[in-house]
Tab-separated table of C-alpha atoms in Angstrom:
chain	number	residue	atom	x	y	z
A	1	MET	CA	-13.204	-98.182	-34.249
A	2	SER	CA	-12.435	-101.225	-32.141
A	3	SER	CA	-14.316	-104.393	-32.870
A	4	SER	CA	-15.422	-104.772	-29.262
A	5	TYR	CA	-17.119	-101.390	-29.434
A	6	GLN	CA	-18.661	-102.191	-32.830
A	7	ASN	CA	-20.198	-105.374	-31.578
A	8	ALA	CA	-21.207	-104.190	-28.182
A	9	VAL	CA	-24.872	-103.805	-27.331
A	10	PHE	CA	-25.489	-100.416	-25.757
A	11	PRO	CA	-25.884	-101.389	-22.112
A	12	LEU	CA	-27.763	-98.424	-20.656
A	13	ARG	CA	-31.474	-98.769	-20.091
A	14	LEU	CA	-33.657	-96.163	-21.763
A	15	VAL	CA	-36.128	-94.631	-19.317
A	16	ASP	CA	-39.030	-92.240	-19.572
A	17	GLY	CA	-38.181	-89.555	-17.028
A	18	ARG	CA	-41.857	-88.980	-16.338
A	19	ARG	CA	-42.170	-92.511	-15.044
A	20	LEU	CA	-39.259	-92.278	-12.631
A	21	GLU	CA	-39.701	-91.980	-8.884
A	22	ARG	CA	-40.691	-88.556	-7.690
A	23	ARG	CA	-37.276	-87.769	-6.171
A	24	TYR	CA	-35.780	-88.087	-9.673
A	25	ARG	CA	-38.602	-86.291	-11.454
A	26	ASP	CA	-38.192	-83.358	-9.064
A	27	VAL	CA	-34.603	-82.826	-10.098
A	28	LEU	CA	-34.589	-83.967	-13.747
A	29	LEU	CA	-37.826	-82.093	-14.584
A	30	PRO	CA	-38.411	-84.421	-17.559
A	31	GLY	CA	-40.261	-82.711	-20.375
A	32	GLY	CA	-40.499	-79.544	-18.297
A	33	THR	CA	-39.436	-76.095	-19.388
A	34	LEU	CA	-36.711	-73.703	-18.385
A	35	CYS	CA	-36.564	-70.032	-19.225
A	36	ASP	CA	-33.457	-68.853	-21.058
A	37	HIS	CA	-31.751	-65.464	-20.690
A	38	ALA	CA	-34.003	-63.991	-23.383
A	39	GLY	CA	-37.183	-65.164	-21.657
A	40	ARG	CA	-37.831	-68.015	-24.097
A	41	ALA	CA	-39.204	-71.317	-22.838
A	42	ARG	CA	-36.955	-74.277	-23.605
A	43	VAL	CA	-38.340	-77.804	-23.320
A	44	LEU	CA	-36.175	-80.157	-21.290
A	45	PRO	CA	-35.424	-83.745	-22.305
A	46	ARG	CA	-37.870	-86.407	-21.264
A	47	TYR	CA	-35.911	-89.565	-22.091
A	48	PHE	CA	-32.771	-90.588	-20.288
A	49	TYR	CA	-30.296	-93.412	-20.100
A	50	GLU	CA	-29.954	-94.957	-16.673
A	51	VAL	CA	-26.451	-95.450	-15.279
A	52	THR	CA	-26.394	-97.924	-12.428
A	53	SER	CA	-22.818	-97.633	-11.155
A	54	TRP	CA	-19.569	-95.739	-11.583
A	55	GLU	CA	-18.044	-98.923	-12.968
A	56	GLN	CA	-20.729	-99.048	-15.629
A	57	ALA	CA	-20.172	-95.348	-16.374
A	58	ARG	CA	-16.455	-95.976	-16.820
A	59	ALA	CA	-17.004	-99.037	-18.977
A	60	THR	CA	-19.663	-97.607	-21.276
A	61	ASN	CA	-18.608	-95.597	-24.305
A	62	LEU	CA	-20.870	-92.989	-25.840
A	63	SER	CA	-18.429	-92.594	-28.705
A	64	ARG	CA	-15.086	-94.113	-29.502
A	65	HIS	CA	-13.102	-92.130	-26.915
A	66	PHE	CA	-15.708	-90.739	-24.525
A	67	THR	CA	-17.214	-92.753	-21.725
A	68	VAL	CA	-20.391	-91.980	-19.789
A	69	SER	CA	-18.325	-91.185	-16.685
A	70	GLU	CA	-16.911	-88.075	-18.343
A	71	PHE	CA	-20.381	-86.588	-18.668
A	72	ILE	CA	-21.668	-87.288	-15.159
A	73	HIS	CA	-18.689	-86.135	-13.093
A	74	THR	CA	-20.415	-83.584	-10.861
A	75	ASP	CA	-19.705	-82.336	-7.366
A	76	VAL	CA	-21.594	-81.428	-4.215
A	77	ARG	CA	-23.513	-78.747	-6.120
A	78	GLU	CA	-25.542	-81.401	-7.942
A	79	ALA	CA	-28.917	-82.316	-6.453
A	80	PRO	CA	-28.492	-84.940	-3.699
A	81	ALA	CA	-30.654	-87.515	-5.523
A	82	LEU	CA	-28.216	-87.443	-8.440
A	83	ARG	CA	-25.031	-87.725	-6.406
A	84	VAL	CA	-25.645	-91.424	-5.976
A	85	PHE	CA	-26.449	-94.152	-8.448
A	86	PRO	CA	-28.565	-94.725	-10.411
A	87	ARG	CA	-27.762	-91.566	-12.354
A	88	TYR	CA	-29.469	-90.376	-15.516
A	89	ILE	CA	-28.198	-88.691	-18.670
A	90	PRO	CA	-30.370	-87.227	-21.427
A	91	CYS	CA	-30.303	-89.296	-24.590
A	92	ALA	CA	-28.844	-86.355	-26.531
A	93	THR	CA	-25.598	-86.748	-24.584
A	94	VAL	CA	-24.707	-89.365	-27.172
A	95	LEU	CA	-24.861	-86.676	-29.848
A	96	LEU	CA	-22.568	-84.452	-27.807
A	97	ALA	CA	-20.101	-87.307	-27.498
A	98	PHE	CA	-20.168	-87.723	-31.270
A	99	ALA	CA	-19.488	-84.032	-31.728
A	100	LEU	CA	-16.623	-84.143	-29.239
A	101	GLU	CA	-15.232	-87.095	-31.120
A	102	GLN	CA	-14.803	-84.815	-34.135
A	103	LEU	CA	-12.823	-82.392	-32.005
A	104	ARG	CA	-10.814	-85.231	-30.478
A	105	GLU	CA	-9.905	-86.421	-33.948
A	106	ALA	CA	-8.914	-82.935	-35.078
A	107	VAL	CA	-6.620	-82.267	-32.103
A	108	GLY	CA	-5.224	-85.785	-32.118
A	109	THR	CA	-5.054	-86.015	-28.335
A	110	TYR	CA	-7.150	-86.290	-25.204
A	111	VAL	CA	-10.007	-83.859	-24.638
A	112	PHE	CA	-10.808	-83.432	-20.949
A	113	ILE	CA	-14.276	-82.439	-19.739
A	114	GLY	CA	-14.197	-80.728	-16.354
A	115	ALA	CA	-16.187	-81.702	-13.299
A	116	ASN	CA	-19.657	-80.135	-13.510
A	117	GLY	CA	-18.832	-79.718	-17.186
A	118	GLY	CA	-21.024	-82.417	-18.684
A	119	TYR	CA	-24.644	-83.137	-17.814
A	120	CYS	CA	-25.979	-81.146	-14.872
A	121	SER	CA	-29.574	-81.392	-13.722
A	122	PRO	CA	-31.792	-78.302	-13.647
A	123	ARG	CA	-31.380	-78.428	-9.845
A	124	HIS	CA	-27.587	-78.275	-10.012
A	125	LYS	CA	-26.526	-75.146	-8.125
A	126	GLY	CA	-24.084	-74.163	-10.833
A	127	THR	CA	-26.469	-74.094	-13.772
A	128	GLY	CA	-27.911	-70.781	-14.887
A	129	ALA	CA	-31.032	-70.057	-16.893
A	130	ALA	CA	-31.717	-72.875	-19.354
A	131	SER	CA	-28.096	-73.988	-19.425
A	132	PRO	CA	-27.614	-76.550	-22.221
A	133	HIS	CA	-25.757	-78.621	-19.611
A	134	CYS	CA	-29.290	-79.545	-18.464
A	135	TRP	CA	-29.888	-81.020	-21.926
A	136	GLY	CA	-26.653	-83.014	-21.851
A	137	THR	CA	-25.548	-81.157	-24.939
A	138	ALA	CA	-22.813	-78.937	-23.486
A	139	ALA	CA	-19.258	-79.630	-22.407
A	140	ASN	CA	-16.744	-77.537	-20.493
A	141	ILE	CA	-13.325	-78.539	-21.755
A	142	TYR	CA	-10.555	-77.499	-19.393
A	143	ARG	CA	-7.650	-79.337	-20.949
A	144	ILE	CA	-6.638	-80.693	-24.351
A	145	GLY	CA	-3.630	-82.960	-24.287
A	146	ASP	CA	-1.185	-81.224	-21.944
A	147	THR	CA	-2.614	-77.771	-22.595
A	148	TYR	CA	-4.842	-76.194	-19.977
A	149	LEU	CA	-7.443	-73.915	-21.516
A	150	ASP	CA	-6.974	-71.060	-19.076
A	151	THR	CA	-5.639	-68.309	-21.317
A	152	PRO	CA	-7.460	-66.329	-24.017
A	153	ASP	CA	-5.056	-67.618	-26.671
A	154	THR	CA	-5.617	-71.304	-25.992
A	155	ILE	CA	-9.372	-70.945	-25.593
A	156	ARG	CA	-9.608	-68.932	-28.824
A	157	ARG	CA	-7.448	-71.415	-30.728
A	158	PHE	CA	-9.444	-74.480	-29.755
A	159	ALA	CA	-12.779	-72.679	-30.122
A	160	ALA	CA	-11.855	-71.895	-33.728
A	161	LEU	CA	-10.990	-75.537	-34.268
A	162	ALA	CA	-14.286	-76.635	-32.709
A	163	HIS	CA	-16.208	-74.390	-35.101
A	164	GLU	CA	-14.249	-75.843	-37.974
A	165	VAL	CA	-15.068	-79.466	-37.208
A	166	ILE	CA	-18.564	-79.051	-35.684
A	167	PRO	CA	-20.217	-76.480	-37.967
A	168	THR	CA	-23.238	-75.525	-35.821
A	169	VAL	CA	-21.521	-75.626	-32.455
A	170	TRP	CA	-21.849	-72.698	-30.055
A	171	THR	CA	-18.863	-71.650	-27.984
A	172	ARG	CA	-19.075	-69.308	-25.040
A	173	PRO	CA	-17.390	-65.976	-25.756
A	174	LEU	CA	-14.139	-65.075	-24.026
A	175	GLY	CA	-14.120	-62.737	-21.084
A	176	ASP	CA	-14.064	-62.530	-17.322
A	177	GLN	CA	-17.619	-61.313	-16.815
A	178	ARG	CA	-20.715	-63.372	-16.091
A	179	ALA	CA	-21.784	-65.626	-18.995
A	180	LEU	CA	-18.289	-65.415	-20.489
A	181	THR	CA	-15.408	-67.823	-20.069
A	182	ASP	CA	-11.769	-67.461	-19.149
A	183	ASP	CA	-10.762	-70.842	-17.762
A	184	HIS	CA	-12.320	-73.405	-20.086
A	185	LEU	CA	-13.828	-73.873	-23.526
A	186	HIS	CA	-17.593	-74.224	-23.340
A	187	ILE	CA	-19.103	-75.823	-26.404
A	188	ASP	CA	-22.699	-76.807	-26.883
A	189	LEU	CA	-25.111	-78.058	-29.478
A	190	GLY	CA	-28.054	-76.045	-28.192
A	191	TYR	CA	-31.366	-77.344	-26.900
A	192	VAL	CA	-31.263	-80.681	-28.638
A	193	VAL	CA	-33.673	-83.320	-27.399
A	194	SER	CA	-33.160	-86.873	-28.535
A	195	VAL	CA	-36.009	-89.382	-28.606
A	196	PRO	CA	-34.742	-92.854	-29.471
A	197	ARG	CA	-37.043	-95.021	-31.590
A	198	GLU	CA	-37.771	-97.374	-28.714
A	199	ALA	CA	-38.867	-94.538	-26.419
A	200	PRO	CA	-42.398	-95.336	-25.179
A	201	GLY	CA	-44.070	-91.922	-25.583
A	202	GLU	CA	-47.817	-91.326	-25.422
A	203	SER	CA	-50.603	-92.530	-27.725
A	204	TYR	CA	-51.320	-90.138	-30.570
A	205	ASN	CA	-54.195	-87.816	-29.699
A	206	LEU	CA	-55.452	-85.541	-32.424
A	207	LYS	CA	-56.839	-83.021	-29.893
A	208	LEU	CA	-53.433	-82.662	-28.330
A	209	ALA	CA	-51.583	-82.567	-31.636
A	210	GLY	CA	-52.275	-78.894	-32.293
A	211	GLU	CA	-53.367	-77.252	-35.530
A	212	PRO	CA	-52.748	-79.250	-38.742
A	213	LEU	CA	-50.070	-77.848	-40.969
B	1	MET	CA	15.380	-79.891	11.653
B	2	GLN	CA	13.702	-77.686	14.202
B	3	THR	CA	15.014	-74.204	14.966
B	4	ARG	CA	15.399	-73.610	18.658
B	5	PRO	CA	15.842	-70.310	20.491
B	6	PRO	CA	19.512	-69.614	21.128
B	7	LYS	CA	19.525	-68.935	24.883
B	8	PRO	CA	16.703	-70.267	27.029
B	9	PRO	CA	15.795	-67.443	29.411
B	10	PRO	CA	15.122	-67.979	33.094
B	11	VAL	CA	11.760	-69.459	33.915
B	12	PRO	CA	9.244	-66.853	35.080
B	13	SER	CA	6.103	-67.984	36.862
B	14	LEU	CA	2.752	-67.160	35.357
B	15	ARG	CA	1.596	-66.100	38.801
B	16	SER	CA	3.632	-63.017	38.194
B	17	THR	CA	2.261	-62.197	34.791
B	18	GLY	CA	4.055	-58.900	34.953
B	19	ASP	CA	7.372	-60.766	34.613
B	20	LEU	CA	6.188	-62.669	31.590
B	21	ARG	CA	4.783	-59.518	30.075
B	22	GLU	CA	8.209	-57.921	30.517
B	23	ARG	CA	9.819	-60.899	28.858
B	24	PHE	CA	7.595	-60.585	25.802
B	25	ALA	CA	8.122	-56.825	25.659
B	26	GLU	CA	11.870	-57.439	25.805
B	27	LEU	CA	11.651	-60.067	23.080
B	28	GLU	CA	9.632	-57.723	20.874
B	29	GLN	CA	12.292	-55.061	21.256
B	30	VAL	CA	15.343	-57.299	20.857
B	31	VAL	CA	14.195	-58.981	17.648
B	32	GLY	CA	13.053	-55.702	16.101
B	33	ALA	CA	9.507	-56.776	15.389
B	34	ARG	CA	7.002	-54.040	14.680
B	35	SER	CA	4.675	-55.794	17.019
B	36	LEU	CA	4.309	-58.974	19.035
B	37	ALA	CA	1.130	-60.351	20.550
B	38	VAL	CA	0.653	-63.470	22.620
B	39	ALA	CA	-2.407	-65.088	24.161
B	40	ILE	CA	-2.353	-68.208	26.308
B	41	SER	CA	-5.130	-70.287	27.785
B	42	ASP	CA	-4.020	-73.119	30.035
B	43	PHE	CA	-6.448	-75.996	30.592
B	44	GLU	CA	-4.311	-77.354	33.424
B	45	THR	CA	-4.297	-74.299	35.688
B	46	GLY	CA	-7.097	-72.240	34.171
B	47	THR	CA	-4.620	-69.435	33.613
B	48	GLU	CA	-5.401	-66.880	30.939
B	49	PHE	CA	-2.661	-64.563	29.757
B	50	GLU	CA	-2.414	-61.976	27.036
B	51	PHE	CA	0.204	-59.598	25.761
B	52	ASN	CA	-1.301	-57.257	23.171
B	53	GLY	CA	-3.925	-59.983	22.966
B	54	ASP	CA	-6.607	-57.781	21.447
B	55	ARG	CA	-4.378	-56.137	18.842
B	56	TRP	CA	-5.560	-56.829	15.282
B	57	PHE	CA	-3.112	-58.338	12.779
B	58	HIS	CA	-3.385	-59.300	9.137
B	59	ALA	CA	-4.405	-62.932	9.561
B	60	ALA	CA	-2.284	-64.445	6.759
B	61	SER	CA	-2.886	-68.207	6.752
B	62	THR	CA	-4.069	-68.412	10.352
B	63	ILE	CA	-7.487	-67.472	8.958
B	64	LYS	CA	-7.594	-71.042	7.649
B	65	LEU	CA	-8.256	-72.173	11.197
B	66	ALA	CA	-11.446	-70.099	11.120
B	67	VAL	CA	-12.370	-71.485	7.697
B	68	LEU	CA	-11.859	-75.013	9.055
B	69	VAL	CA	-14.297	-74.352	11.896
B	70	GLY	CA	-16.778	-72.814	9.436
B	71	VAL	CA	-16.576	-75.803	7.096
B	72	TYR	CA	-17.197	-78.180	9.976
B	73	GLY	CA	-20.187	-76.031	10.876
B	74	ALA	CA	-21.609	-76.760	7.427
B	75	ILE	CA	-20.902	-80.456	7.989
B	76	HIS	CA	-22.660	-80.278	11.353
B	77	ARG	CA	-25.718	-78.701	9.728
B	78	GLY	CA	-25.790	-81.474	7.123
B	79	GLU	CA	-25.006	-79.131	4.233
B	80	LEU	CA	-21.787	-80.970	3.474
B	81	LEU	CA	-20.250	-84.345	4.087
B	82	LEU	CA	-16.555	-84.973	4.547
B	83	GLN	CA	-16.731	-87.195	1.481
B	84	SER	CA	-18.617	-84.600	-0.594
B	85	ARG	CA	-16.794	-83.953	-3.831
B	86	VAL	CA	-15.767	-80.441	-4.831
B	87	HIS	CA	-14.859	-79.287	-8.330
B	88	ILE	CA	-11.269	-78.005	-8.346
B	89	ARG	CA	-11.398	-74.756	-10.231
B	90	ASN	CA	-8.943	-71.908	-9.886
B	91	ARG	CA	-11.268	-68.978	-10.355
B	92	PHE	CA	-12.587	-66.794	-7.568
B	93	LEU	CA	-14.331	-63.459	-7.293
B	94	SER	CA	-12.726	-60.531	-5.501
B	95	ALA	CA	-14.385	-59.288	-2.329
B	96	TYR	CA	-13.710	-55.777	-3.597
B	97	ASP	CA	-15.640	-55.691	-6.862
B	98	GLY	CA	-16.481	-59.244	-7.858
B	99	SER	CA	-13.826	-59.398	-10.546
B	100	PRO	CA	-12.235	-62.816	-11.063
B	101	TYR	CA	-8.797	-63.752	-9.771
B	102	ARG	CA	-6.713	-66.877	-9.491
B	103	VAL	CA	-4.453	-68.395	-6.891
B	104	ARG	CA	-0.907	-68.524	-8.211
B	105	GLY	CA	0.379	-72.064	-8.313
B	106	ASP	CA	3.993	-70.983	-7.829
B	107	ARG	CA	3.103	-69.163	-4.589
B	108	ASP	CA	0.964	-71.884	-3.111
B	109	ALA	CA	2.610	-74.100	-0.531
B	110	ASN	CA	0.694	-77.077	-1.863
B	111	ALA	CA	0.933	-77.948	-5.564
B	112	GLU	CA	-1.112	-81.125	-5.241
B	113	VAL	CA	-4.466	-79.369	-5.233
B	114	HIS	CA	-3.455	-77.415	-8.345
B	115	ARG	CA	-2.718	-80.690	-10.111
B	116	GLU	CA	-6.359	-81.683	-9.655
B	117	ILE	CA	-7.777	-78.711	-11.562
B	118	GLY	CA	-10.754	-79.846	-13.630
B	119	ARG	CA	-11.349	-82.854	-11.420
B	120	THR	CA	-12.786	-83.165	-7.909
B	121	LEU	CA	-11.440	-83.667	-4.409
B	122	ARG	CA	-13.332	-84.495	-1.258
B	123	VAL	CA	-14.086	-81.899	1.393
B	124	ALA	CA	-11.921	-83.912	3.806
B	125	GLU	CA	-8.964	-83.773	1.416
B	126	LEU	CA	-9.352	-80.044	0.895
B	127	ALA	CA	-9.633	-79.385	4.631
B	128	ASP	CA	-6.501	-81.420	5.205
B	129	SER	CA	-4.563	-79.588	2.478
B	130	MET	CA	-5.784	-76.219	3.725
B	131	ILE	CA	-4.363	-76.848	7.193
B	132	THR	CA	-1.451	-79.261	6.940
B	133	SER	CA	0.228	-77.753	3.887
B	134	SER	CA	-1.630	-74.423	3.916
B	135	SER	CA	-3.065	-74.759	0.419
B	136	ASN	CA	-4.484	-71.416	-0.686
B	137	LEU	CA	-6.451	-73.033	-3.497
B	138	ALA	CA	-8.093	-75.511	-1.118
B	139	THR	CA	-8.940	-72.646	1.233
B	140	ASN	CA	-10.641	-70.558	-1.430
B	141	LEU	CA	-12.557	-73.553	-2.753
B	142	LEU	CA	-13.932	-74.327	0.704
B	143	LEU	CA	-14.642	-70.679	1.373
B	144	ASP	CA	-16.497	-70.416	-1.918
B	145	LEU	CA	-18.423	-73.580	-1.241
B	146	VAL	CA	-19.669	-72.625	2.208
B	147	GLY	CA	-19.850	-68.878	1.623
B	148	LEU	CA	-18.102	-66.039	3.399
B	149	ASP	CA	-21.231	-64.828	5.189
B	150	VAL	CA	-22.131	-68.299	6.385
B	151	LEU	CA	-18.608	-68.868	7.678
B	152	GLN	CA	-18.539	-65.579	9.565
B	153	ARG	CA	-22.006	-66.218	11.005
B	154	THR	CA	-20.829	-69.607	12.238
B	155	LEU	CA	-17.914	-67.956	14.026
B	156	ASP	CA	-20.188	-65.255	15.416
B	157	SER	CA	-22.544	-67.919	16.771
B	158	PHE	CA	-19.832	-68.871	19.257
B	159	GLY	CA	-19.592	-65.298	20.473
B	160	LEU	CA	-15.976	-65.192	19.357
B	161	GLU	CA	-14.268	-61.857	19.009
B	162	GLY	CA	-10.983	-61.340	17.275
B	163	ILE	CA	-11.703	-63.172	14.018
B	164	ASP	CA	-12.643	-61.029	11.031
B	165	LEU	CA	-13.160	-63.097	7.861
B	166	ARG	CA	-13.629	-60.793	4.888
B	167	ARG	CA	-12.230	-62.398	1.753
B	168	GLY	CA	-10.487	-65.304	0.079
B	169	VAL	CA	-6.742	-65.831	0.074
B	170	GLU	CA	-4.625	-63.987	-2.543
B	171	ASP	CA	-7.398	-61.544	-3.359
B	172	GLU	CA	-4.875	-58.854	-4.315
B	173	LEU	CA	-7.476	-56.310	-5.356
B	174	ALA	CA	-9.216	-56.546	-1.999
B	175	TYR	CA	-5.819	-56.294	-0.277
B	176	GLN	CA	-5.016	-53.113	-2.205
B	177	HIS	CA	-8.284	-51.636	-1.012
B	178	GLY	CA	-7.737	-52.552	2.609
B	179	ILE	CA	-10.143	-55.484	2.735
B	180	ASN	CA	-8.253	-58.061	4.772
B	181	ASN	CA	-8.813	-61.018	7.019
B	182	ARG	CA	-7.774	-60.047	10.521
B	183	VAL	CA	-7.199	-61.865	13.767
B	184	THR	CA	-6.143	-61.158	17.307
B	185	ALA	CA	-4.118	-63.540	19.467
B	186	GLU	CA	-7.110	-63.863	21.784
B	187	GLY	CA	-9.405	-64.609	18.854
B	188	LEU	CA	-7.222	-67.480	17.670
B	189	VAL	CA	-6.903	-68.879	21.180
B	190	GLY	CA	-10.693	-68.685	21.425
B	191	LEU	CA	-10.977	-70.849	18.285
B	192	LEU	CA	-8.499	-73.356	19.650
B	193	ARG	CA	-10.410	-73.492	22.940
B	194	LEU	CA	-13.592	-74.362	21.037
B	195	ILE	CA	-11.829	-77.311	19.474
B	196	GLU	CA	-10.019	-78.537	22.573
B	197	GLU	CA	-13.112	-78.259	24.751
B	198	GLU	CA	-15.043	-80.149	22.051
B	199	ARG	CA	-17.553	-77.320	21.809
B	200	ALA	CA	-17.049	-76.925	18.065
B	201	PHE	CA	-20.390	-78.486	17.094
B	202	SER	CA	-19.796	-81.929	18.621
B	203	PRO	CA	-17.018	-83.879	20.334
B	204	ALA	CA	-16.576	-86.027	17.223
B	205	LEU	CA	-16.238	-83.074	14.859
B	206	SER	CA	-13.922	-81.265	17.272
B	207	ARG	CA	-11.670	-84.308	17.410
B	208	GLN	CA	-11.620	-84.517	13.615
B	209	MET	CA	-10.459	-80.913	13.399
B	210	LEU	CA	-7.856	-81.578	16.046
B	211	ASP	CA	-6.567	-84.577	14.095
B	212	ILE	CA	-6.069	-82.368	11.052
B	213	LEU	CA	-4.203	-79.753	13.093
B	214	HIS	CA	-1.970	-82.472	14.508
B	215	ARG	CA	-0.875	-83.354	10.965
B	216	GLN	CA	0.556	-79.860	10.479
B	217	GLN	CA	3.703	-79.884	8.350
B	218	PHE	CA	5.005	-76.424	9.335
B	219	ARG	CA	6.750	-76.823	12.660
B	220	SER	CA	9.287	-74.010	12.858
B	221	GLY	CA	7.185	-71.749	15.102
B	222	ILE	CA	5.542	-72.835	18.345
B	223	PRO	CA	6.732	-76.484	18.188
B	224	ALA	CA	10.359	-75.402	17.746
B	225	GLY	CA	10.350	-73.738	21.164
B	226	LEU	CA	9.235	-76.851	22.971
B	227	PRO	CA	10.841	-80.064	24.206
B	228	ARG	CA	10.725	-83.031	21.873
B	229	GLU	CA	8.025	-84.806	23.840
B	230	ALA	CA	5.586	-81.990	23.185
B	231	ARG	CA	2.855	-82.620	20.615
B	232	VAL	CA	1.438	-79.570	18.907
B	233	ALA	CA	-1.703	-79.109	16.816
B	234	ASN	CA	-1.059	-75.790	15.113
B	235	LYS	CA	-1.647	-73.460	12.189
B	236	THR	CA	0.915	-70.996	10.951
B	237	GLY	CA	0.533	-67.861	8.863
B	238	ASP	CA	3.277	-66.055	7.000
B	239	ILE	CA	3.339	-63.204	4.500
B	240	SER	CA	5.902	-60.464	3.888
B	241	THR	CA	4.923	-58.394	6.919
B	242	VAL	CA	3.522	-60.887	9.411
B	243	ALA	CA	4.423	-64.289	10.820
B	244	HIS	CA	2.098	-66.109	13.184
B	245	ASP	CA	1.516	-69.457	14.794
B	246	ALA	CA	-1.400	-70.660	16.894
B	247	GLY	CA	-1.702	-74.084	18.406
B	248	LEU	CA	-2.625	-76.467	21.171
B	249	VAL	CA	0.376	-77.791	23.083
B	250	TYR	CA	0.237	-81.237	24.667
B	251	LEU	CA	2.875	-82.088	27.241
B	252	PRO	CA	3.131	-85.348	29.151
B	253	GLY	CA	1.359	-85.414	32.495
B	254	ARG	CA	-0.671	-82.241	32.117
B	255	LYS	CA	-3.626	-80.842	30.260
B	256	PRO	CA	-2.839	-78.877	27.116
B	257	TYR	CA	-2.604	-75.153	26.659
B	258	ALA	CA	-3.629	-73.011	23.726
B	259	ILE	CA	-1.228	-70.348	22.542
B	260	ALA	CA	-1.185	-67.833	19.715
B	261	VAL	CA	1.905	-65.827	18.827
B	262	LEU	CA	1.348	-63.059	16.287
B	263	THR	CA	4.174	-60.902	14.934
B	264	GLU	CA	4.433	-58.031	12.498
B	265	TRP	CA	7.653	-57.105	10.693
B	266	GLU	CA	9.364	-54.940	8.163
B	267	PRO	CA	9.264	-56.856	4.863
B	268	THR	CA	13.053	-57.338	4.927
B	269	ALA	CA	13.235	-58.557	8.524
B	270	THR	CA	14.587	-61.988	9.382
B	271	GLY	CA	14.319	-64.274	12.385
B	272	ARG	CA	10.531	-64.553	12.416
B	273	SER	CA	10.232	-68.256	13.120
B	274	THR	CA	12.944	-68.044	15.757
B	275	THR	CA	11.043	-65.263	17.479
B	276	ILE	CA	7.826	-67.297	17.530
B	277	ALA	CA	9.782	-70.259	18.867
B	278	ALA	CA	11.306	-68.034	21.553
B	279	ALA	CA	7.876	-66.735	22.562
B	280	SER	CA	6.639	-70.324	22.627
B	281	TYR	CA	9.510	-71.264	24.922
B	282	LEU	CA	8.795	-68.356	27.266
B	283	ALA	CA	5.179	-69.452	27.558
B	284	TYR	CA	6.147	-73.084	28.060
B	285	ALA	CA	8.718	-72.255	30.666
B	286	ALA	CA	6.307	-70.011	32.541
B	287	LEU	CA	3.550	-72.603	32.538
B	288	ILE	CA	5.824	-75.386	33.670
B	289	ALA	CA	7.213	-73.189	36.412
B	290	ASP	CA	3.672	-72.396	37.446
B	291	ARG	CA	2.874	-76.084	37.732
B	292	ALA	CA	6.066	-76.708	39.701
B	293	ASP	CA	5.032	-73.980	42.146
B	294	VAL	CA	1.673	-75.654	42.671
B	295	GLU	CA	3.271	-79.007	43.339
């Protein structure tokens, strides 16, 4: 790890999504729920890091080799409010970057996340039911080193490696039907929500805390 | 180097369209094409001419002209911006059964778009690649983005006939099942008229489309049958059995004319570009003669 990274203060501002302007709340749905393919409610992240410019995204590492820019590279299918800066990424994206770092170390070369393959808001036109991309915990890897992951063999090989180095990772099964993959490796950590210690949160309210254990 | 027709024929006047029709019929026979169709619309004289103008052909890459107009329709409606970024992904769904297919990089005239797979390009860059270097990947990405139905509805809104947009490029399964993009010479000339008359959404957007067509890299068809001072904004189309070109021709001292030359061939036939150039020359010569008669 480089000394500059070690000593750097993490520059992104932590924000409570529920306190953002309405145009952001409407697309980030902070703390809201999405329904997955099995009909289960999944609670969306509430806390985000704010990214003020592309330059900042390029200059800010989430792990040794992965910068913020790699996780916010979306296209015209993203909600208009999130196609301009400031942009927001769920705090758990940092955990994804750490997981990808394990893969990066195992393959010994660059790991490329595709456009629309990092964080996508719940209003992104390409996200299906409760896609973990909306949690910032999924990555679509289209290339590793000089190898494009567009054949069953390459996808299978790197998926196996991902499972080896990230024990609980989920990879999308191979195939050309809906919800399968044939031109990238989709890996995700599931519906992980990260709440940093400095996150403001609400005051503790016993009535809202549910039944005691 | 441009290919020019070997022997310039005598100049027939468009006032006797029968003569020109005979010329095209003769050309069709001499070169051994299965079929030849030509449509001309002259903004200088108001002359309209067609030879098999309503005959349907496999569109090949001339359909990209229709896709261009459809994309600019989406821009006009505010659904897209020229600077909007588009994910470059080589995966499309067949119009036949929804099964996935890819555009082959080794068959695409433009490798640059393929090099961007995984990243993004702007709508403007894709539109440019689709027309100037006939990128199949760029075409399918734009078609996917705007949607086949939306594109066809945009074309229909102009009351255009002769453009039938049914699928993406290189959709082999759809091709095997007879689902093809089709055009007529009159349909393509109708599209070009929209652009030249600045009726394609707005004068500014029409001019932008025209600028793209002017940057065309394939010049062995219509432009090759014209004098060097001619400027041509065109779109070609070429597969094993058809070769087409459609464009707006600008000559000094006169308003432009729109022309589409569509040809169908045996797969082993040669001389396609030369034939289109010859047809282009016949049209040019007839129009110039027509103007000379007026003066």
